[in-house]
Coordinates of C-alpha atoms in Angstrom, one line a residue:
M1 CA -1.8 -172.4 -29.8
A2 CA -1.7 -173.2 -33.6
G3 CA 2.1 -173.5 -33.4
D4 CA 1.8 -176.0 -30.4
R5 CA -0.6 -178.1 -32.5
V6 CA 1.8 -178.2 -35.4
R7 CA 4.6 -179.2 -33.1
D8 CA 2.4 -181.9 -31.7
L9 CA 1.6 -183.2 -35.1
E10 CA 5.3 -183.2 -36.0
S11 CA 6.4 -185.0 -32.9
P12 CA 7.9 -188.5 -33.2
Q13 CA 5.0 -190.0 -31.3
A14 CA 2.4 -188.3 -33.5
L15 CA 4.2 -189.4 -36.6
R16 CA 4.3 -193.0 -35.4
L17 CA 0.6 -192.9 -34.6
S18 CA -0.1 -191.4 -38.0
S19 CA 2.0 -194.1 -39.7
R20 CA 0.2 -196.9 -37.8
A21 CA -3.2 -195.5 -38.7
A22 CA -2.1 -195.3 -42.4
L23 CA -0.9 -198.9 -42.3
R24 CA -4.1 -200.0 -40.6
D25 CA -6.2 -198.2 -43.2
L26 CA -4.1 -199.7 -46.0
A27 CA -4.5 -203.2 -44.6
T28 CA -8.2 -202.7 -44.1
D29 CA -8.6 -201.6 -47.7
A30 CA -6.5 -204.5 -49.0
L31 CA -8.6 -207.0 -47.1
A32 CA -11.8 -205.5 -48.3
A33 CA -10.5 -205.6 -51.9
L34 CA -9.5 -209.2 -51.5
G35 CA -12.8 -210.1 -50.0
A36 CA -14.8 -208.3 -52.8
E37 CA -12.8 -210.0 -55.6
W38 CA -13.0 -213.4 -53.9
F39 CA -16.8 -213.5 -54.5
D40 CA -16.4 -212.9 -58.2
P41 CA -16.9 -216.3 -60.0
M42 CA -14.2 -215.5 -62.6
V43 CA -11.7 -214.6 -60.0
R44 CA -12.3 -217.9 -58.3
Q45 CA -12.0 -219.7 -61.6
G46 CA -8.6 -218.1 -62.0
I47 CA -7.6 -219.3 -58.6
L48 CA -8.7 -222.8 -59.5
G49 CA -6.6 -222.5 -62.7
T50 CA -3.4 -221.7 -60.7
I51 CA -4.2 -224.5 -58.2
L52 CA -4.3 -226.9 -61.2
L53 CA -1.0 -225.4 -62.3
V54 CA 0.4 -226.3 -58.9
V55 CA -0.8 -229.9 -59.2
G56 CA 0.7 -230.0 -62.8
S57 CA 4.0 -228.7 -61.6
F58 CA 4.9 -232.0 -60.0
S59 CA 6.1 -233.4 -63.3
P60 CA 9.5 -234.1 -64.9
A61 CA 9.0 -231.0 -67.1
F62 CA 9.3 -228.8 -64.0
L63 CA 11.0 -230.9 -61.4
P64 CA 14.6 -232.0 -62.0
D65 CA 15.4 -235.7 -61.6
A66 CA 17.5 -234.8 -58.5
S67 CA 14.6 -233.1 -56.8
P68 CA 13.9 -234.5 -53.3
L69 CA 10.2 -234.3 -53.9
W70 CA 10.4 -237.5 -56.1
S71 CA 11.2 -239.4 -52.9
L72 CA 7.9 -238.4 -51.3
P73 CA 5.4 -241.3 -51.0
G74 CA 3.2 -241.7 -54.0
L75 CA 4.8 -238.8 -56.0
G76 CA 7.0 -241.2 -57.9
M77 CA 3.9 -242.4 -59.8
L78 CA 3.8 -239.0 -61.5
H79 CA 7.2 -239.9 -63.1
T80 CA 5.5 -242.7 -65.1
P81 CA 4.0 -242.2 -68.6
V82 CA 0.5 -242.2 -67.1
G83 CA 1.6 -239.8 -64.4
T84 CA 3.2 -237.3 -66.9
A85 CA 0.1 -237.5 -69.1
F86 CA -2.1 -236.7 -66.1
T87 CA 0.0 -233.8 -64.9
S88 CA 0.2 -232.4 -68.5
I89 CA -3.6 -232.5 -68.8
V90 CA -4.1 -231.0 -65.4
A91 CA -1.7 -228.1 -66.1
L92 CA -3.2 -227.4 -69.5
A93 CA -6.7 -227.3 -67.9
G94 CA -5.3 -224.9 -65.4
V95 CA -3.9 -222.7 -68.2
W96 CA -7.3 -222.7 -70.0
L97 CA -9.2 -221.7 -66.8
L98 CA -6.7 -218.9 -66.0
L99 CA -6.8 -217.5 -69.5
D100 CA -10.6 -217.7 -69.8
A101 CA -10.9 -215.9 -66.4
W102 CA -8.5 -213.2 -67.4
L103 CA -10.2 -212.5 -70.7
R104 CA -13.7 -212.4 -69.1
L105 CA -12.4 -209.9 -66.5
R106 CA -11.5 -207.4 -69.3
P107 CA -12.7 -204.0 -68.0
T108 CA -15.9 -202.6 -69.3
A109 CA -17.8 -199.4 -68.6
S110 CA -20.3 -201.4 -66.5
G111 CA -17.9 -203.3 -64.3
R112 CA -14.7 -202.6 -62.4
H113 CA -12.2 -204.8 -60.5
D114 CA -9.2 -204.3 -58.2
F115 CA -6.7 -206.1 -60.4
R116 CA -4.0 -205.8 -57.7
A117 CA -6.3 -207.9 -55.5
V118 CA -6.8 -210.3 -58.4
L119 CA -3.1 -210.6 -58.8
A120 CA -2.7 -211.5 -55.1
L121 CA -5.4 -214.1 -55.2
W122 CA -4.2 -215.7 -58.5
S123 CA -0.5 -215.7 -57.4
A124 CA -1.1 -217.1 -53.9
P125 CA -1.3 -220.8 -54.9
L126 CA 1.9 -220.5 -57.0
L127 CA 3.9 -219.5 -54.0
A128 CA 3.8 -223.2 -52.8
A129 CA 4.6 -224.7 -56.2
P130 CA 8.0 -225.7 -57.6
P131 CA 9.3 -223.2 -60.2
I132 CA 7.1 -223.6 -63.3
F133 CA 7.6 -223.3 -67.1
S134 CA 11.4 -222.9 -66.5
Q135 CA 14.1 -224.4 -64.4
D136 CA 16.1 -221.1 -64.3
A137 CA 15.5 -220.8 -60.5
Y138 CA 17.7 -223.9 -60.0
S139 CA 20.4 -222.2 -62.0
Y140 CA 20.0 -219.1 -59.8
A141 CA 20.4 -221.3 -56.7
A142 CA 23.5 -222.9 -58.1
Q143 CA 25.1 -219.6 -58.9
G144 CA 24.3 -218.4 -55.4
W145 CA 25.9 -221.5 -54.1
L146 CA 29.1 -220.7 -56.1
V147 CA 29.2 -217.2 -54.6
S148 CA 28.6 -218.6 -51.1
R149 CA 31.5 -220.9 -51.6
G150 CA 33.8 -218.2 -52.8
V151 CA 33.8 -219.2 -56.5
D152 CA 33.4 -216.6 -59.2
P153 CA 30.2 -217.4 -61.2
Y154 CA 31.4 -215.1 -64.0
Q155 CA 34.3 -217.5 -64.7
V156 CA 32.8 -220.9 -64.3
G157 CA 29.4 -222.7 -64.4
P158 CA 27.5 -224.6 -61.7
A159 CA 29.4 -227.8 -62.6
A160 CA 32.5 -226.3 -61.0
L161 CA 31.0 -227.4 -57.6
P162 CA 29.6 -230.9 -58.2
G163 CA 26.8 -231.8 -55.8
S164 CA 23.0 -231.3 -55.3
F165 CA 23.0 -227.7 -56.6
A166 CA 24.7 -228.7 -59.9
D167 CA 22.5 -231.8 -60.2
A168 CA 19.3 -229.7 -60.3
V169 CA 20.6 -227.4 -63.1
S170 CA 19.6 -228.0 -66.7
R171 CA 22.5 -229.6 -68.7
V172 CA 22.7 -226.7 -71.2
W173 CA 23.7 -224.3 -68.4
L174 CA 25.9 -226.5 -66.3
Y175 CA 29.2 -225.2 -67.8
T176 CA 28.2 -221.7 -68.7
P177 CA 29.1 -218.7 -66.5
A178 CA 26.4 -216.4 -65.1
P179 CA 25.3 -213.5 -67.4
Y180 CA 23.4 -211.7 -64.7
G181 CA 24.2 -208.5 -62.9
P182 CA 26.1 -208.5 -59.6
L183 CA 23.0 -207.5 -57.6
S184 CA 21.1 -210.6 -58.7
L185 CA 24.1 -212.9 -57.9
Q186 CA 24.5 -211.4 -54.4
I187 CA 20.8 -211.8 -53.7
Q188 CA 21.0 -215.4 -54.9
R189 CA 23.9 -215.9 -52.5
I190 CA 22.0 -214.4 -49.6
L191 CA 19.0 -216.6 -50.3
V192 CA 21.1 -219.7 -50.5
D193 CA 22.7 -218.9 -47.1
A194 CA 19.3 -218.1 -45.6
T195 CA 17.8 -221.5 -46.6
G196 CA 20.6 -223.5 -45.1
G197 CA 23.9 -222.1 -46.2
H198 CA 27.1 -222.7 -44.2
L199 CA 25.3 -223.9 -41.1
L200 CA 23.1 -226.7 -42.3
A201 CA 24.5 -227.8 -45.7
P202 CA 27.4 -230.1 -46.3
A203 CA 30.2 -229.1 -48.7
A204 CA 28.3 -230.4 -51.7
G205 CA 24.9 -229.2 -50.6
S206 CA 21.9 -231.3 -49.9
P207 CA 19.0 -232.0 -52.3
L208 CA 16.6 -230.4 -49.9
H209 CA 18.7 -227.3 -49.5
A210 CA 19.0 -226.9 -53.3
Y211 CA 15.3 -227.2 -53.7
L212 CA 14.5 -224.7 -50.9
A213 CA 17.0 -222.3 -52.3
A214 CA 15.4 -222.5 -55.7
L215 CA 12.0 -221.8 -54.1
A216 CA 13.5 -218.8 -52.3
M217 CA 14.3 -217.2 -55.6
R218 CA 10.7 -216.3 -55.7
V219 CA 11.2 -213.7 -53.0
P220 CA 13.0 -211.1 -55.2
A221 CA 10.6 -211.9 -58.0
V222 CA 7.6 -211.2 -55.8
V223 CA 9.2 -208.0 -54.6
G224 CA 9.5 -206.9 -58.3
V225 CA 5.9 -207.8 -58.9
V226 CA 4.8 -205.7 -55.9
L227 CA 6.8 -202.7 -57.1
L228 CA 5.2 -203.0 -60.5
A229 CA 1.7 -203.2 -59.1
A230 CA 2.4 -200.3 -56.8
C231 CA 4.0 -197.9 -59.3
L232 CA 2.3 -198.6 -62.6
P233 CA -0.9 -196.7 -61.7
G234 CA 1.2 -193.6 -61.1
L235 CA 2.8 -193.9 -64.5
I236 CA -0.6 -194.3 -66.2
R237 CA -1.8 -191.2 -64.5
H238 CA 1.4 -189.4 -65.4
V239 CA 0.7 -189.8 -69.1
G240 CA -2.9 -188.6 -68.7
G241 CA -4.6 -191.9 -68.1
T242 CA -8.2 -191.8 -66.8
G243 CA -9.9 -194.2 -64.4
V244 CA -10.9 -196.4 -67.4
D245 CA -7.3 -196.4 -68.7
L246 CA -6.1 -197.3 -65.2
D247 CA -8.4 -200.3 -65.0
R248 CA -7.5 -201.5 -68.5
G249 CA -3.8 -201.0 -67.8
L250 CA -3.8 -202.9 -64.6
W251 CA -5.8 -205.7 -66.3
L252 CA -3.3 -205.9 -69.2
A253 CA -0.2 -205.8 -67.1
V254 CA -0.7 -206.6 -63.4
A255 CA -3.3 -209.4 -63.9
N256 CA -1.7 -210.7 -67.1
P257 CA -1.3 -214.6 -66.9
L258 CA 2.0 -214.3 -68.8
M259 CA 3.4 -212.2 -66.0
I260 CA 1.9 -214.3 -63.2
V261 CA 3.1 -217.7 -64.5
H262 CA 6.6 -216.5 -65.3
F263 CA 7.4 -213.8 -62.7
V264 CA 5.6 -215.4 -59.8
G265 CA 5.5 -219.0 -60.9
G266 CA 8.9 -219.1 -62.7
A267 CA 10.7 -216.8 -60.1
H268 CA 12.7 -215.1 -62.9
N269 CA 15.1 -212.3 -61.8
D270 CA 13.7 -210.2 -64.7
A271 CA 10.8 -209.4 -62.3
L272 CA 13.1 -207.6 -59.9
M273 CA 14.7 -205.7 -62.8
V274 CA 11.3 -204.6 -64.1
G275 CA 10.0 -203.7 -60.6
L276 CA 13.1 -201.5 -59.9
M277 CA 12.9 -200.0 -63.4
V278 CA 9.2 -199.0 -63.0
L279 CA 10.0 -197.6 -59.6
A280 CA 12.8 -195.5 -61.2
L281 CA 10.3 -194.2 -63.8
W282 CA 7.8 -193.4 -61.1
Y283 CA 10.3 -191.3 -59.2
G284 CA 11.2 -189.6 -62.5
A285 CA 7.5 -188.8 -63.1
K286 CA 7.5 -187.3 -59.6
G287 CA 10.5 -185.1 -60.4
R288 CA 12.9 -187.0 -58.1
F289 CA 15.5 -187.4 -60.8
V290 CA 18.6 -188.2 -58.7
T291 CA 16.6 -191.0 -57.0
A292 CA 15.4 -192.2 -60.4
A293 CA 18.9 -192.3 -61.9
V294 CA 20.2 -194.2 -58.9
L295 CA 17.4 -196.8 -59.2
V296 CA 18.2 -197.2 -62.9
G297 CA 21.7 -198.1 -61.9
I298 CA 20.5 -200.6 -59.3
A299 CA 18.0 -202.1 -61.7
T300 CA 20.8 -202.6 -64.2
A301 CA 22.8 -204.3 -61.6
A302 CA 20.0 -206.8 -61.3
K303 CA 19.8 -207.3 -65.1
Q304 CA 21.3 -205.2 -67.8
P305 CA 18.4 -204.3 -70.1
A306 CA 17.2 -201.8 -67.5
A307 CA 19.9 -199.5 -68.6
L308 CA 17.6 -198.3 -71.4
A309 CA 15.4 -196.6 -68.9
G310 CA 18.3 -194.3 -68.1
L311 CA 17.7 -192.3 -71.3
A312 CA 14.0 -192.0 -70.5
V313 CA 14.8 -190.7 -67.0
A314 CA 17.2 -188.2 -68.6
F315 CA 14.5 -186.9 -71.0
M316 CA 12.0 -186.7 -68.1
F317 CA 14.6 -184.5 -66.4
L318 CA 14.3 -182.0 -69.2
P319 CA 12.2 -178.8 -68.9
A320 CA 9.4 -178.6 -71.4
A321 CA 11.2 -175.8 -73.3
A322 CA 14.3 -178.0 -73.9
R323 CA 12.4 -181.0 -75.4
R324 CA 13.5 -180.2 -78.9
W325 CA 16.7 -181.3 -80.6
S326 CA 17.7 -177.7 -81.2
A327 CA 18.4 -177.6 -77.5
W328 CA 21.0 -180.3 -77.9
R329 CA 23.4 -178.8 -75.3
E330 CA 20.8 -179.0 -72.6
I331 CA 19.8 -182.5 -73.7
L332 CA 23.4 -183.6 -73.6
R333 CA 24.1 -182.1 -70.2
R334 CA 21.0 -183.7 -68.6
T335 CA 21.7 -187.0 -70.3
A336 CA 25.4 -187.0 -69.1
T337 CA 24.3 -186.1 -65.6
T338 CA 21.8 -188.9 -65.4
A339 CA 24.2 -191.4 -67.0
A340 CA 26.9 -190.5 -64.5
I341 CA 24.6 -191.0 -61.5
A342 CA 23.2 -194.3 -62.9
L343 CA 26.7 -195.6 -63.8
G344 CA 28.0 -194.5 -60.3
A345 CA 25.2 -196.5 -58.6
F346 CA 25.8 -199.5 -60.9
A347 CA 29.6 -199.4 -60.2
A348 CA 29.0 -199.1 -56.5
V349 CA 26.8 -202.2 -56.4
S350 CA 29.4 -204.1 -58.5
L351 CA 32.2 -203.2 -56.2
L352 CA 30.3 -203.6 -53.0
T353 CA 29.2 -207.1 -53.9
G354 CA 32.8 -208.0 -54.8
L355 CA 31.8 -209.5 -58.1
G356 CA 32.9 -206.6 -60.3
F357 CA 32.1 -206.6 -64.1
G358 CA 32.7 -210.2 -65.0
W359 CA 29.3 -210.3 -66.6
L360 CA 30.8 -208.5 -69.7
H361 CA 32.4 -211.8 -70.6
A362 CA 29.2 -213.8 -70.3
M363 CA 26.8 -211.6 -72.3
A364 CA 26.5 -214.1 -75.1
V365 CA 25.5 -217.0 -72.8
P366 CA 21.7 -216.6 -73.2
G367 CA 22.1 -216.8 -77.0
S368 CA 24.3 -219.9 -76.9
V369 CA 21.3 -222.2 -77.2
P370 CA 18.4 -222.2 -79.7
T371 CA 15.3 -220.2 -78.6
I372 CA 12.2 -218.7 -80.2
A373 CA 14.1 -215.5 -81.1
P374 CA 13.6 -214.6 -84.7
S375 CA 17.4 -214.5 -85.3
S376 CA 17.7 -218.0 -83.7
L377 CA 14.8 -219.4 -85.8
V378 CA 16.2 -218.0 -89.0
A379 CA 19.7 -219.3 -88.2
Q380 CA 18.3 -222.7 -87.5
A381 CA 16.4 -222.8 -90.8
V382 CA 19.4 -221.6 -92.8
N383 CA 21.8 -224.0 -91.0
S384 CA 19.5 -227.0 -91.6
L385 CA 19.7 -226.3 -95.4
V386 CA 23.5 -225.7 -95.3
L387 CA 24.1 -228.9 -93.3
Q388 CA 22.1 -230.9 -95.8
W389 CA 24.5 -229.6 -98.5
G390 CA 27.4 -230.8 -96.4
Y391 CA 28.9 -227.5 -95.3
Y392 CA 29.2 -228.4 -91.6
E393 CA 31.9 -225.9 -90.8
W394 CA 29.7 -222.9 -91.8
G395 CA 27.1 -223.4 -89.1
G396 CA 28.7 -221.1 -86.5
V397 CA 29.6 -218.4 -89.1
I398 CA 26.1 -218.3 -90.4
T399 CA 24.5 -218.1 -86.9
G400 CA 26.9 -215.3 -86.0
A401 CA 26.2 -213.3 -89.1
I402 CA 22.4 -213.6 -88.8
E403 CA 22.6 -212.6 -85.1
T404 CA 24.8 -209.6 -86.1
V405 CA 22.3 -208.4 -88.7
F406 CA 19.4 -208.7 -86.3
G407 CA 21.4 -206.9 -83.6
L408 CA 22.3 -204.0 -85.8
A409 CA 18.7 -203.7 -87.0
T410 CA 17.6 -203.6 -83.4
V411 CA 20.1 -201.0 -82.4
G412 CA 19.1 -198.9 -85.4
F413 CA 15.4 -199.2 -84.5
I414 CA 16.1 -198.1 -80.9
A415 CA 18.2 -195.2 -82.1
W416 CA 15.4 -194.1 -84.5
M417 CA 12.9 -194.2 -81.7
A418 CA 15.2 -192.2 -79.5
A419 CA 15.3 -189.5 -82.1
R420 CA 11.6 -189.6 -82.9
I421 CA 9.7 -190.2 -79.7
A422 CA 12.0 -190.3 -76.7
L423 CA 12.0 -186.6 -76.0
H424 CA 8.2 -186.2 -75.8
R425 CA 7.2 -189.8 -74.8
P426 CA 10.1 -191.3 -72.8
I427 CA 8.0 -194.1 -71.3
R428 CA 6.8 -195.2 -74.7
F429 CA 10.4 -195.2 -75.8
V430 CA 11.5 -197.5 -73.0
S431 CA 8.5 -199.8 -73.6
W432 CA 9.0 -200.2 -77.3
G433 CA 12.8 -200.2 -77.0
L434 CA 12.8 -203.0 -74.5
L435 CA 10.4 -205.0 -76.7
A436 CA 12.7 -204.4 -79.7
A437 CA 15.7 -205.5 -77.6
A438 CA 13.9 -208.7 -76.6
I439 CA 12.6 -209.6 -80.1
G440 CA 15.8 -208.6 -81.9
G441 CA 18.2 -210.2 -79.5
A442 CA 20.0 -213.5 -79.9
A443 CA 17.8 -215.1 -77.3
L444 CA 14.1 -214.7 -76.6
H445 CA 12.0 -216.3 -73.9
G446 CA 8.4 -215.5 -73.1
W447 CA 9.3 -213.5 -70.0
Y448 CA 11.6 -211.3 -72.0
L449 CA 8.5 -209.7 -73.6
L450 CA 7.5 -208.5 -70.2
W451 CA 10.4 -206.1 -70.0
G452 CA 8.7 -203.6 -72.2
G453 CA 5.2 -205.2 -72.4
L454 CA 4.4 -204.4 -68.8
L455 CA 5.0 -200.7 -69.5
L456 CA 2.5 -200.6 -72.5
P457 CA -0.4 -199.4 -70.3
A458 CA 1.7 -196.3 -69.5
T459 CA 2.0 -195.4 -73.2
R460 CA -1.7 -194.8 -73.9
P461 CA -1.9 -197.8 -76.3
S462 CA -4.5 -197.9 -79.1
P463 CA -7.1 -200.7 -79.1
R464 CA -5.2 -202.4 -81.9
L465 CA -2.0 -202.4 -79.9
V466 CA -3.9 -203.8 -76.9
R467 CA -5.4 -206.4 -79.1
V468 CA -1.9 -207.5 -80.3
A469 CA -0.6 -207.6 -76.7
V470 CA -3.5 -209.8 -75.6
W471 CA -2.9 -212.2 -78.5
V472 CA 0.8 -212.4 -77.7
S473 CA 0.2 -212.9 -74.0
V474 CA -2.3 -215.7 -74.6
G475 CA -0.2 -217.2 -77.4
M476 CA 2.9 -217.3 -75.2
V477 CA 1.2 -218.9 -72.3
V478 CA -0.3 -221.5 -74.6
Y479 CA 3.1 -222.1 -76.1
Y480 CA 4.6 -222.9 -72.7
G481 CA 1.7 -225.1 -71.8
T482 CA 2.2 -227.1 -75.0
D483 CA 5.9 -227.2 -74.5
L484 CA 5.3 -228.6 -71.0
S485 CA 3.3 -231.5 -72.4
I486 CA 6.0 -232.2 -75.0
R487 CA 8.8 -232.3 -72.4
N488 CA 6.6 -234.6 -70.4
G489 CA 6.4 -237.0 -73.3
A490 CA 2.7 -236.2 -73.7
G491 CA 2.8 -233.9 -76.7
W492 CA -0.5 -235.3 -78.0
A493 CA -2.2 -233.6 -75.0
G494 CA -0.7 -230.2 -76.0
I495 CA -1.7 -230.6 -79.6
V496 CA -5.3 -231.6 -78.8
A497 CA -5.5 -228.7 -76.4
L498 CA -4.7 -226.2 -79.2
V499 CA -8.3 -226.5 -80.4
P500 CA -10.0 -225.3 -77.2
F501 CA -7.4 -222.6 -76.7
A502 CA -8.0 -221.3 -80.3
L503 CA -11.8 -221.3 -79.8
L504 CA -11.4 -219.5 -76.5
M505 CA -9.2 -216.8 -77.9
L506 CA -11.3 -216.3 -81.1
R507 CA -14.5 -216.0 -79.1
H508 CA -13.1 -213.4 -76.7
D509 CA -11.3 -211.5 -79.3
K510 CA -14.4 -211.1 -81.5
A511 CA -16.5 -209.9 -78.6
A512 CA -13.8 -207.5 -77.3
W513 CA -13.0 -205.9 -80.7
R514 CA -16.8 -205.4 -81.4
T515 CA -17.1 -203.7 -78.0
S516 CA -14.1 -201.5 -78.8
L517 CA -15.5 -200.4 -82.1
A518 CA -19.0 -199.8 -80.7
A519 CA -17.5 -197.5 -78.1
G520 CA -16.5 -195.1 -80.8
S521 CA -13.0 -194.5 -79.6
P522 CA -11.0 -192.5 -82.0
A523 CA -8.0 -194.8 -81.4
A524 CA -10.0 -197.7 -82.6
S525 CA -9.7 -196.5 -86.2
R526 CA -6.0 -195.9 -86.0

């Protein structure tokens, strides 16, 4: 009789019923969490903040001049000086409300939240907005258009196919080839075809098709965010995190406004890379090392920095007795095995997409324009002095030399971390290594800090490190809000807004640090 019951439970019909019941329970729990969080005033304040960001997104800073939205009745008024000032103020107000809500939701011993439900509620309004704080999504769409039309995006820029897609791309990227992995480009091509493609679009593309394709770039970004939200709790538990650590970790990463505005709002392909990378580490923590190594290769095919996670997966693959450098033969064998699997997966994606390895020739593209990267800022400062002295021909040489020095220092730091912490704390190595790669690289954007920053909760961070992460997150969101007003020709609004932003952060920081010290955590004194 017992055997009959086991066979009944293992029958396809029983498995289907069990799966349906599990999905029903999951949906019920998700709806309950969403309902519970909806009634929290700070959660609703954050929703209002993202709604105001949606309103502020209808401005020249976010919408290209070629956008079909400018032809909608009444929207053209927002392209006037008064309109751009209005949208700048509205967007800055939205940023303030969102940051204030996030800081007030910081986990305490007396209150808990489902931050994955908070993420869903805060992200929902942004799904209807044009890409915000960056126009990269329009470049993704133009690259997908090139692939759809049989043009190699690793050889030419969007300008190779004049028309609506190229018109929406920022001028600095019109003539540059794509630096992204083949998986990202193939996904871009699929989304371009799905939003119009060969059936509806003329040879040059239509403005509406180009806009819809840019909006569709949010799909893989949201997939990456969902993977992050689903897998990060497992990684936190893997490193010994408790319930309190889990709440704080999800607050710091999953509900982080910097992640929400750039990954969901900006639709950056970095989100898919991070999601796949976190999924790979999650499988590594479960002991599924072949699957983890394959996922590292796939994540790298989305964007190349994910390759660093391969070393972490290899070290997670090691038995406890082999986690010392004297066992170098075993370390080398496991690392070589993991690398072979990851490289095989990466090569398979590259060949199956038909795009090959052309990205190798475009790796310097992100650093070809000035950014907030330390190397770029130093190079700009030195070049401004050299140019004043009349040595115009030395500009490129100086920039190249400075970027080389920063690059070598970054590689050295990552190698030092590999030797010191990777064997025993592989997730910490990936987190810090990716942060170092972002900061020390030739180009830095706010969303680059999310590569490693979103893994910080799985490293058992000290209160001081969390404090730094919060300051950086708030500072970067404020920076992009101010930059929005400047690009809208309303820089005065951004400058004035710095005062309430500073007061907001100082008030919350003082209260949070006092609470951390009062809790008597040993880490608070480190």
